[in-house]
Coordinates of C-alpha atoms and ligand atoms in Angstrom, one line a residue:
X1194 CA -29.0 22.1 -2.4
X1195 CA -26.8 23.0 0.9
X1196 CA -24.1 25.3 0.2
X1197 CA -20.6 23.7 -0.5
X1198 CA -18.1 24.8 2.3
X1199 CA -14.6 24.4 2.7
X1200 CA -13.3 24.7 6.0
X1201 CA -10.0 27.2 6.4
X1202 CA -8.0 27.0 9.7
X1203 CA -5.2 29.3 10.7
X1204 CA -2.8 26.8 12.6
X1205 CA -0.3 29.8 14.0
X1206 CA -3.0 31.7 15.6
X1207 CA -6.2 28.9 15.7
X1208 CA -8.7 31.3 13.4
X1209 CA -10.8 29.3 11.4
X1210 CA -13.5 30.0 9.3
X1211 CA -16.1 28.6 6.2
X1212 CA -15.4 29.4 2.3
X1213 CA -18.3 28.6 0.2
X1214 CA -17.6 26.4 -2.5
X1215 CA -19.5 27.6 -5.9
X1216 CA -20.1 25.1 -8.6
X1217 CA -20.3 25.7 -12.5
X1218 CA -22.0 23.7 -14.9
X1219 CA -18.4 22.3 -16.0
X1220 CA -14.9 22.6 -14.9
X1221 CA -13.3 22.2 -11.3
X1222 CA -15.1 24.4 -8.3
X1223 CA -14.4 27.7 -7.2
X1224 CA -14.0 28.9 -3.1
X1225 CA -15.4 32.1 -2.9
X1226 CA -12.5 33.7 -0.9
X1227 CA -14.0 37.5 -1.1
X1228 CA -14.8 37.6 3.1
X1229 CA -11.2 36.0 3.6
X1230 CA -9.4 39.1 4.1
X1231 CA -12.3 40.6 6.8
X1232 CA -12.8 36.7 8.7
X1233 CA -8.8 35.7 8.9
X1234 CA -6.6 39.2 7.9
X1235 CA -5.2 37.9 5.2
X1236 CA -5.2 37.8 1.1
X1237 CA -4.2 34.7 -1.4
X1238 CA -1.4 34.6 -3.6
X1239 CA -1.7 33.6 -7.3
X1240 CA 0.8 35.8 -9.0
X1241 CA -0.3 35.5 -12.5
X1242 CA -4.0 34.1 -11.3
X1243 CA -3.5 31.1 -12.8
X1244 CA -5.4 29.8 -10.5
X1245 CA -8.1 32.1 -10.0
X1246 CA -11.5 32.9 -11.7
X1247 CA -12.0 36.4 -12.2
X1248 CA -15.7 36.1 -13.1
X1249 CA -18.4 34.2 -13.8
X1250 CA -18.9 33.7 -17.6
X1251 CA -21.0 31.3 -20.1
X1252 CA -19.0 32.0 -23.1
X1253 CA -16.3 29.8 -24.1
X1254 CA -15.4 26.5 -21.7
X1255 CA -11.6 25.3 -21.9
X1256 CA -10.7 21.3 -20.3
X1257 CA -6.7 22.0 -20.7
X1258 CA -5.8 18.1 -20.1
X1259 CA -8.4 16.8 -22.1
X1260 CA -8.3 19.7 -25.3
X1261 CA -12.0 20.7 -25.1
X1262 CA -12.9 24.0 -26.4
X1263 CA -16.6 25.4 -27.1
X1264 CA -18.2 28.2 -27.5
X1265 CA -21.5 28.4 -26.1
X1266 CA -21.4 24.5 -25.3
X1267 CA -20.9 23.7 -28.8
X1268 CA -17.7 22.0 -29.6
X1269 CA -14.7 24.1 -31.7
X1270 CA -14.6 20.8 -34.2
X1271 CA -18.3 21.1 -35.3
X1272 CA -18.2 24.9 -35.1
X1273 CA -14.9 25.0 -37.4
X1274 CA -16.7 21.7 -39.9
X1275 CA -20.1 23.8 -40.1
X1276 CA -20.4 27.5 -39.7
X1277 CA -19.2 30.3 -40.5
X1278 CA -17.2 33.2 -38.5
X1279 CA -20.1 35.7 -38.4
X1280 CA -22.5 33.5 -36.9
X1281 CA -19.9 32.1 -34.4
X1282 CA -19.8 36.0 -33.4
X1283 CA -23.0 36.0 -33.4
X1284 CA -23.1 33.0 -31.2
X1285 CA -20.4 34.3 -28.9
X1286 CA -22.4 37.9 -28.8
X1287 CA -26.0 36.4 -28.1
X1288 CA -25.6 32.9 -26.6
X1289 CA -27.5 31.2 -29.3
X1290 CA -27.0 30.4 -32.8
X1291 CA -29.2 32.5 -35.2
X1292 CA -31.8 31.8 -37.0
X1293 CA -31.8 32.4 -40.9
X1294 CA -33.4 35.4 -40.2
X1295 CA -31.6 36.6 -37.6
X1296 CA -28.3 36.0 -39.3
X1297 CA -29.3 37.5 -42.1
X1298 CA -30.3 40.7 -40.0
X1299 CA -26.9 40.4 -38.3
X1300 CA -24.7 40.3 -41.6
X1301 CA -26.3 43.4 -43.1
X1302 CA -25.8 45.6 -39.5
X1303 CA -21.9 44.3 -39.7
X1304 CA -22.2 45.2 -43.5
X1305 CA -23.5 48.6 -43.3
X1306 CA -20.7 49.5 -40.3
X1307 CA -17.7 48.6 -42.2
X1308 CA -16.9 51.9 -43.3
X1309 CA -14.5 54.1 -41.6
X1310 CA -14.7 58.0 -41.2
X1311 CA -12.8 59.6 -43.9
X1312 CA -10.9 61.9 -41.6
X1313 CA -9.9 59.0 -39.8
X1314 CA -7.4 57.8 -43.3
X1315 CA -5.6 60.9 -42.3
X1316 CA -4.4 58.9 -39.1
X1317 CA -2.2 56.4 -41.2
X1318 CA -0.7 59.3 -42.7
X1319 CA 1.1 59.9 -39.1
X1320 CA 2.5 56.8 -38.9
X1321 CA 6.0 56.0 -40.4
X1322 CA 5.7 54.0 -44.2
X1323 CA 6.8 50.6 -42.1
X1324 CA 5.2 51.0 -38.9
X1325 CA 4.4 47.5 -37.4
X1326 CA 0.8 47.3 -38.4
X1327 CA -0.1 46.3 -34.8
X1328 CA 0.9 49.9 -33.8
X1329 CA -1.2 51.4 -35.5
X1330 CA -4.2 49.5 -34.9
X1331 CA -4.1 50.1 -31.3
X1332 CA -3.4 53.9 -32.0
X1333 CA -6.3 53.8 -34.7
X1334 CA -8.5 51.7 -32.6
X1335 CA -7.7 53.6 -29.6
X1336 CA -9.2 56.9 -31.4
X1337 CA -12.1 55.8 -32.6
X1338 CA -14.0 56.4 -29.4
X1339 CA -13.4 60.4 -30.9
X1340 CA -15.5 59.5 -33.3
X1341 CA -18.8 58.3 -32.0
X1342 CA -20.3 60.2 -28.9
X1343 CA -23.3 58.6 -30.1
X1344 CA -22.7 55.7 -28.5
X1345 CA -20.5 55.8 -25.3
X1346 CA -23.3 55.6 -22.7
X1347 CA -21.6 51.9 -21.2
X1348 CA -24.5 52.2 -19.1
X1349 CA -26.9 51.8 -22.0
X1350 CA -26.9 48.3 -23.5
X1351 CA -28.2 49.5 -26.9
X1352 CA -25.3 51.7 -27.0
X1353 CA -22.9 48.8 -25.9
X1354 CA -24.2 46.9 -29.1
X1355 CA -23.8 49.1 -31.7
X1356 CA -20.5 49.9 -29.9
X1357 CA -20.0 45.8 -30.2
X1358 CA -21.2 45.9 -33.9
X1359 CA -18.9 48.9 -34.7
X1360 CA -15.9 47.1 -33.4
X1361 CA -16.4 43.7 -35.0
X1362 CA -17.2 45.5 -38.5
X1363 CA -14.1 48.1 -38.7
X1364 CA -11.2 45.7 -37.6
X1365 CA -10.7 44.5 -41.0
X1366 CA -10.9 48.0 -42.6
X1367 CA -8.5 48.6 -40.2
X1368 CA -6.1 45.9 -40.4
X1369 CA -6.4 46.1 -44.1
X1370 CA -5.9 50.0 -44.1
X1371 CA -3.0 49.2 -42.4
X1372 CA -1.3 47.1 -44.4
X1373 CA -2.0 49.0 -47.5
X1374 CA -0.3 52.0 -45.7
X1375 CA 2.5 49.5 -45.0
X1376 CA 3.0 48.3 -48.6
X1377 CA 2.4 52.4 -50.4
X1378 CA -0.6 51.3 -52.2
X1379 CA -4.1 53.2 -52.2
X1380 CA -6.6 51.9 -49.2
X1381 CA -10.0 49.9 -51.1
X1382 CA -13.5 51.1 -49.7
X1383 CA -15.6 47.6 -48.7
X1384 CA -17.3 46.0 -51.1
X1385 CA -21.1 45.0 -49.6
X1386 CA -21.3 42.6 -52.1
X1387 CA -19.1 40.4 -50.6
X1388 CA -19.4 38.2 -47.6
X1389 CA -17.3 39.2 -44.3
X1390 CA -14.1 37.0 -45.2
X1391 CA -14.2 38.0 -49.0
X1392 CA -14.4 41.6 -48.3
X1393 CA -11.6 41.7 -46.1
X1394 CA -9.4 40.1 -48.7
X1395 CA -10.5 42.6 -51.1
X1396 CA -9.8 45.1 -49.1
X1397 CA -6.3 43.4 -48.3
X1398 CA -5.2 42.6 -52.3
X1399 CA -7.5 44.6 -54.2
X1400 CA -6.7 47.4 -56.2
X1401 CA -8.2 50.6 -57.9
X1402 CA -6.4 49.5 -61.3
X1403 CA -8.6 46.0 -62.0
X1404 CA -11.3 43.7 -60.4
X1405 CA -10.9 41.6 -58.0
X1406 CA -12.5 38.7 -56.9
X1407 CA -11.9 37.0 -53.7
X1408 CA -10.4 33.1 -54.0
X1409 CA -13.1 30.9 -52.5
X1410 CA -10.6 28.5 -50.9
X1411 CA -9.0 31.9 -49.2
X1412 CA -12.0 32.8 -48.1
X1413 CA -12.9 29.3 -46.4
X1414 CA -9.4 29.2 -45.1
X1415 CA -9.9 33.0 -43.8
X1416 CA -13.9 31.8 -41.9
X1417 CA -11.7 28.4 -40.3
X1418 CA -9.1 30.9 -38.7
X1419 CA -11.0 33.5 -37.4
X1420 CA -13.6 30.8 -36.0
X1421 CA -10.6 28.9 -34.0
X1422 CA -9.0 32.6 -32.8
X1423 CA -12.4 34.2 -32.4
X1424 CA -12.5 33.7 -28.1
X1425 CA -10.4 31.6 -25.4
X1426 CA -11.8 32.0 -22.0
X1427 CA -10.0 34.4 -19.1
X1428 CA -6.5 34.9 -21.6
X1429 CA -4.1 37.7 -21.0
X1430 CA -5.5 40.3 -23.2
X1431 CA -9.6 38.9 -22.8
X1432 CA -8.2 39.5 -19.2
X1433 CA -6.8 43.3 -20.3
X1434 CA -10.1 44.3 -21.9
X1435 CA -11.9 43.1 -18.7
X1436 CA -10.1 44.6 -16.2
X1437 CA -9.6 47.9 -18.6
X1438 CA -13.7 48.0 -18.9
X1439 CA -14.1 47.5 -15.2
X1440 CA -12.9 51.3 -14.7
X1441 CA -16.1 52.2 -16.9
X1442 CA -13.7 53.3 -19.9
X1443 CA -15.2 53.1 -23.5
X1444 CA -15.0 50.4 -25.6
X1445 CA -12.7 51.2 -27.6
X1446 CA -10.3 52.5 -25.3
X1447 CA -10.5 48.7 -23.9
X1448 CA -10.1 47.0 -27.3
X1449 CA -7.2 48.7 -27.6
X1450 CA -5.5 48.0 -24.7
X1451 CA -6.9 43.7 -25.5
X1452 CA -4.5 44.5 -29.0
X1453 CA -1.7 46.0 -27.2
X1454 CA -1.8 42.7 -24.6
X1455 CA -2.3 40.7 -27.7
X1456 CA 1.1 41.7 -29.4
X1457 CA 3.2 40.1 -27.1
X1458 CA 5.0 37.2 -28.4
X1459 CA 4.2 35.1 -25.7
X1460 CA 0.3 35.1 -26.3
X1461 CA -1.0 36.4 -29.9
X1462 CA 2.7 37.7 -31.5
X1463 CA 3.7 34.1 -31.3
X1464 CA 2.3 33.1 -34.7
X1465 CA 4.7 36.0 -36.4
X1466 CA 7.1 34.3 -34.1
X1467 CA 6.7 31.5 -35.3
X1468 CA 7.4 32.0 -39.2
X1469 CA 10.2 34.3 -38.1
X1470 CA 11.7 31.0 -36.3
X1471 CA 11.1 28.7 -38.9
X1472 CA 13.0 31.6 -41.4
X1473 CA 15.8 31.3 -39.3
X1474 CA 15.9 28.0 -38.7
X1475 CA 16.3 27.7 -42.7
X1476 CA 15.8 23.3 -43.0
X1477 CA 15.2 20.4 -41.3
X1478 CA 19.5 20.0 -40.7
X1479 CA 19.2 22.7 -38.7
X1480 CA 16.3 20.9 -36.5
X1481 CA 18.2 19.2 -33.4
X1482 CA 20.6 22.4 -33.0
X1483 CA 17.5 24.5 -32.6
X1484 CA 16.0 21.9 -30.4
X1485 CA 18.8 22.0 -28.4
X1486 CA 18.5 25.7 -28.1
X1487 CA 15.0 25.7 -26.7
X1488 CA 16.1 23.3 -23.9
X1489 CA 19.2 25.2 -23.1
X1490 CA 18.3 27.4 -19.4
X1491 CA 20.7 29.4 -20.4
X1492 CA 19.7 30.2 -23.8
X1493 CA 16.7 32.6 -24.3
X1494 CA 15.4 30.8 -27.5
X1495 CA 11.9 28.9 -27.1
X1496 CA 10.3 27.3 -30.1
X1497 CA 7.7 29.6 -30.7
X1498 CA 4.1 27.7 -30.9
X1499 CA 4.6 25.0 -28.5
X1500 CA 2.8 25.5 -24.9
X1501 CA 0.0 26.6 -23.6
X1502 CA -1.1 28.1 -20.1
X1503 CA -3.8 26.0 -20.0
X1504 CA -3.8 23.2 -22.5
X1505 CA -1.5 20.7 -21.1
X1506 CA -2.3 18.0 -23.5
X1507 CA -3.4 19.5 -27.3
X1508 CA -4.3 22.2 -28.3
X1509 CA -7.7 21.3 -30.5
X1510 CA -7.4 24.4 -32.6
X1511 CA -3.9 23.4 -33.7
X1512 CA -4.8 20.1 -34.7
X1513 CA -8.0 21.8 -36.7
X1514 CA -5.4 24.0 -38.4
X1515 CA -2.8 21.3 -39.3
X1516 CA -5.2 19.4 -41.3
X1517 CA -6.2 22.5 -42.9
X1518 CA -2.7 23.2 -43.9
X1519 CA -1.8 20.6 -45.8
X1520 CA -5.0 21.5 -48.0
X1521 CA -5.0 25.2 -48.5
X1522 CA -1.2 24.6 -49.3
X1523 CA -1.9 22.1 -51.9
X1524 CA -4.4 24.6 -53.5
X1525 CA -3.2 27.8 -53.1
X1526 CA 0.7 27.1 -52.8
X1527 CA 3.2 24.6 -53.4
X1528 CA 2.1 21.5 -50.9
X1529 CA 5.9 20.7 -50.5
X1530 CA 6.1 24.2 -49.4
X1531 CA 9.8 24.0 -47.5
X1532 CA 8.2 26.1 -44.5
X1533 CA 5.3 23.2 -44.3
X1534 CA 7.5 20.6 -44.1
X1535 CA 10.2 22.1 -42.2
X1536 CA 7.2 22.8 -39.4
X1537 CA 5.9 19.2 -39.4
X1538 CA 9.2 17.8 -39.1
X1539 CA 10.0 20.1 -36.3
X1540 CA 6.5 19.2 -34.5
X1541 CA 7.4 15.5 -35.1
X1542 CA 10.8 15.5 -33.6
X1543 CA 10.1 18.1 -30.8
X1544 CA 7.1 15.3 -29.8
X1545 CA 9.7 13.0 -29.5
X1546 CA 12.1 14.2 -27.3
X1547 CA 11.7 13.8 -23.5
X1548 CA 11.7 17.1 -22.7
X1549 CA 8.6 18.4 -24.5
X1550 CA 6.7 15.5 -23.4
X1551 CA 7.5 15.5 -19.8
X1552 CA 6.6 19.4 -19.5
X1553 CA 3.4 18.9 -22.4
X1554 CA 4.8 21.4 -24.9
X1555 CA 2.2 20.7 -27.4
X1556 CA 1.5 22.7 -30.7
X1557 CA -0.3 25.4 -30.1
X1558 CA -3.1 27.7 -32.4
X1559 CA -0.4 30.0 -33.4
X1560 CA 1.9 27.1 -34.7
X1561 CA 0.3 26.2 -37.9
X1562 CA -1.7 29.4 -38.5
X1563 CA 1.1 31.8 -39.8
X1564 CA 1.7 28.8 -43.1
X1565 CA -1.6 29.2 -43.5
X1566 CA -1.4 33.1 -43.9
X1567 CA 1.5 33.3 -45.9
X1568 CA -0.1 30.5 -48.3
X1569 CA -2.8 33.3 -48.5
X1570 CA -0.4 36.1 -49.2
X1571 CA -0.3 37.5 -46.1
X1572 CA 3.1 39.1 -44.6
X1573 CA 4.6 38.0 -41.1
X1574 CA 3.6 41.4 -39.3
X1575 CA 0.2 41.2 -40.4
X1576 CA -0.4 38.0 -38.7
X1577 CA -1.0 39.0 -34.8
X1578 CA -3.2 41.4 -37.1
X1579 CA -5.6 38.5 -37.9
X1580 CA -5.5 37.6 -34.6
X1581 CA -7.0 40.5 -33.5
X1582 CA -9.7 40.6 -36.2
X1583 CA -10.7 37.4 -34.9
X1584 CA -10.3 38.2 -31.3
X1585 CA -12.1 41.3 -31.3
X1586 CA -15.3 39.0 -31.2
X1587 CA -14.3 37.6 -27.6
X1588 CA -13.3 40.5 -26.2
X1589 CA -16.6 42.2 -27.2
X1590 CA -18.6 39.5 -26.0
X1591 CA -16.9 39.6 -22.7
X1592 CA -16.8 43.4 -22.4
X1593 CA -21.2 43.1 -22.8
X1594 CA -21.0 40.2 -20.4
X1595 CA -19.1 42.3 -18.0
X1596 CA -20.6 45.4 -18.1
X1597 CA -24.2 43.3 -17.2
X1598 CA -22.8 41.3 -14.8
X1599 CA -24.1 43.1 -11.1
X1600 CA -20.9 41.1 -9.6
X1601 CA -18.6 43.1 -11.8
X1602 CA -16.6 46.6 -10.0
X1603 CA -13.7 48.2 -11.0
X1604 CA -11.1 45.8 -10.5
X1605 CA -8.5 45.7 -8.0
X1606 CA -5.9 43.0 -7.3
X1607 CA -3.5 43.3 -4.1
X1608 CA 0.1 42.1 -3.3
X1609 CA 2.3 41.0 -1.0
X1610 CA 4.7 43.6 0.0
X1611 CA 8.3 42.9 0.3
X1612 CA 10.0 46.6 0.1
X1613 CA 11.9 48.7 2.9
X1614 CA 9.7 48.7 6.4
X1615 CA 9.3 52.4 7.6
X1616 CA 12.5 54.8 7.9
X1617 CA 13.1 58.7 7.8
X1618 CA 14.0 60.8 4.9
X1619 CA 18.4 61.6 5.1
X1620 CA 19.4 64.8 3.6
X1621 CA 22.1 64.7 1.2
X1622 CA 25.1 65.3 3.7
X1623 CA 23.9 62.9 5.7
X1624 CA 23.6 59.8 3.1
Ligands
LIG752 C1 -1.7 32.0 -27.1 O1 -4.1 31.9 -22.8 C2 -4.5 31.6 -24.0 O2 -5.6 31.0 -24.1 C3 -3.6 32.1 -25.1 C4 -4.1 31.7 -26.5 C5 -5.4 32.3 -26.9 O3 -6.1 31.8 -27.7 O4 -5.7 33.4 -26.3 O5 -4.2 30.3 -26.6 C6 -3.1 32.1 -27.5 O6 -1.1 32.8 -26.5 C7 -1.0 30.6 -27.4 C8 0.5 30.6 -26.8 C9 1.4 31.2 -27.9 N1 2.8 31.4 -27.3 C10 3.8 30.7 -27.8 O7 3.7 29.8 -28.6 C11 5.1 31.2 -27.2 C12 6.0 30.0 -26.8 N2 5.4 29.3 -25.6 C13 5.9 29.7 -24.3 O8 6.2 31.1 -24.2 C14 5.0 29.2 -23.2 O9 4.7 27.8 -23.5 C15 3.7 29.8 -22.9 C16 3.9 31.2 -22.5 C17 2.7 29.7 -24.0 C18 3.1 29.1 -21.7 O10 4.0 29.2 -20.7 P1 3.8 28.4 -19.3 O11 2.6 27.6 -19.2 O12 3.9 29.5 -18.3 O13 4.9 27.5 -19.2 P2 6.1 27.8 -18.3 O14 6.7 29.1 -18.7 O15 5.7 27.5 -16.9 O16 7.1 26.6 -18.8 C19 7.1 25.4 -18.2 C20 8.4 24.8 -18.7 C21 9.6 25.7 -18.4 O17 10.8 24.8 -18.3 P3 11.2 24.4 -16.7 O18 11.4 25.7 -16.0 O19 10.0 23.6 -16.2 O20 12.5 23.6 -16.9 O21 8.4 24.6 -20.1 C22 9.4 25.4 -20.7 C23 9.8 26.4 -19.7 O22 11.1 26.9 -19.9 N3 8.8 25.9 -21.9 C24 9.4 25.9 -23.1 C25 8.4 26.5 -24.0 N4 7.3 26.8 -23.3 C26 7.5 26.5 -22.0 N5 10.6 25.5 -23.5 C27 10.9 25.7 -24.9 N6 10.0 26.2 -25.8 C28 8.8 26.6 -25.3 N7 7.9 27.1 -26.2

């Protein structure tokens, strides 16, 4: 089929020229702009690319107005009903879900690289007793390329796999060695008896002085989240680890620097914002003043989990989580639990007022999730923590697709400049 053109035309000075217009198998075309600069002198302007693909990539497919999400082509709501969060990584790694045997396969490599080096415990000890546990996993994470000059060949895509599998199967040794150093108590070694989800909640409330078997309705909870956090398309910090990786540094360098983007409370740091709101919010009285203070221009308070860059209608994942809510509370905590209720009377009165609907501040992944994790027993700051556990999938699977991708070179966006034209350096006595 013909190329797609667009046709460009420079009224002040009459150039014109052809952009080609490149098609994907969903979501609105792309104009390939990259001869732009060398057919009419001149560059676009998308300050925060918002706009803009930055790649070609199969992996997860976002429709913002109508709140489609899929990974792979397969839709978040079966994914979240039907599998589980190691064969969604799986799925996100390879392209295809596994077969029994190849699952199987998969578990086991994840299992046998849970294990940190034992030097590497020695780390935690640098870090203050209540360091923010997202500090130290991007200092702990950020080190761990010191560890394995085995496997830093990016050039080599068997090294870029294990690399892949070491990631995805140290997080949660990390995250929980973290929080253990957080609370004084003695890190636990994994357990490979127990499945991905159960073994990171060992390792999270286990403890050398009894057994310690994981709740099942935890663990279910625990595979829901990390399957609804586990990628989203071009976001800031999938963005981070892309453009980090496209300078050929090591993996680990560039999952680092995806955690540090993470943290922010605009992006993943907004479901620890979130519970930290609602905690200072206190009850629903306090509803319409803090309502008022999210619409105020001249007040810097937003309610934390509502909006999205990109989903301007629901967010699907927030819906999957509210439903989930409201069960894993009546299970594992009170169902009347004051924060629960406080959060769905604040979602029902924000959806009600004019100015959330007319700018589509829906409910986002992060507004739910944090209930969820303090129903589990999990403290605000480890939060962004899960997050990143989750997270670490996508930004693995876009690091492999990137590194393959023949398009791909080090990364390098320009500006428009707006400082001081040309002038001469003026000695002191003369300024
Ligand atoms: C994540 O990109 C991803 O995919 C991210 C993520 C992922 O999975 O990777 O989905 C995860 O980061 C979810 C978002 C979590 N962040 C929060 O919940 C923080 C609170 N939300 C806002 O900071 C904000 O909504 C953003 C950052 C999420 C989105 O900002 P936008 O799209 O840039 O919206 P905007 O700043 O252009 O705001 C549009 C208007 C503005 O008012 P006006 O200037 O038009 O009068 O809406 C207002 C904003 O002031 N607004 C809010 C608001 N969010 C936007 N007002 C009050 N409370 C809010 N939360």
């Amino acid at each position: 089929m013909a190329d797609k053109t667009l046709t460009l035309k420079n009224n002040g000075n009459g150039k014109s020229t052809e952009l080609r217009l490149i098609s994907g198998t969903e979501g609105p075309d792309v104009m390939d702009i990259s001869s732009l600069y060398r057919e009419m002198g001149i560059f676009t302007y998308d300050p925060v690319f918002v706009a803009t693909a930055s790649c070609h990539s199969s992996i997860t497919y976002i429709d913002g107005d109508e709140g489609i999400l899929r990974y792979r082509g397969y839709p978040i709501e079966q994914l979240a009903r039907s599998s589980n969060f190691l064969e969604v990584a799986y799925l996100l790694l390879y392209g295809e879900l596994p077969s029994e045997s190849q699952f199987n396969e998969f578990q086991e490599i994840i299992r046998y690289h849970t294990m940190i080096k034992e030097t590497l415990k020695s780390f935690f000890d640098g870090f203050h007793y209540d360091a923010h546990p997202m500090g130290i996993m991007v200092g702990v994470v950020g080190s761990l390329s010191a560890f394995y000059h085995d496997s830093l060949d990016i050039h080599n895509p068997r090294h870029r796999e294990i690399s892949a599998h070491r990631m995805i199967a140290k997080m949660p040794t990390i995250a929980a060695a973290s929080y253990k150093h957080n609370i004084g108590e003695p890190f636990m070694y994994p357990r490979n008896d127990l499945d991905y989800c159960g073994n990171f909640l060992h390792m999270m409330f286990a403890t050398p002085c009894e057994d310690y078997e994981p709740d099942p309705i935890a663990v279910k909870a625990m595979n829901l989240l990390f399957i609804l956090h586990a990628d989203h398309e071009q976001n800031a910090s999938n963005s981070t680890v892309r453009l980090s990786g496209s300078s050929q540094a090591n993996p680990f360098a560039c999952i680092a620097a995806g955690i540090a983007s993470l943290w922010g409370p605009a992006h993943g740091g907004a479901n620890e914002a979130v519970l930290n709101m609602l905690q200072e919010i206190g009850d629903v009285s306090q509803i319409d003043k803090y309502i008022a203070k999210a619409k105020d221009k001249d007040d810097s308070f937003r309610l934390m989990g509502f909006g999205h860059r990109v989903y301007k209608n629901f967010d699907p994942r927030a819906t999957i989580i509210r439903e989930v809510c409201h069960e894993v509370l009546e299970k594992l905590a009170d169902s009347n639990n004051p924060m629960f209720e406080l959060a769905r009377r604040l979602e029902e009165v924000a959806l009600e007022d004019d100015y959330f609907v007319e700018r589509k501040l829906y409910p986002n992944v992060d507004f739910y999730s944090g209930i969820i994790y303090r129903a589990l027993g999990i403290r605000n700051n480890m939060f962004t923590v899960m997050f990143a556990i989750a997270r670490t999938v996508g930004w693995v699977a876009h690091w492999m697709e990137m590194m393959s991708d023949p398009e791909q070179r080090i990364g390098r966006p320009r500006q428009i400049y707006t400082g001081a034209g040309e002038r001469d350096y003026v000695p002191f006595s003369k300024r």
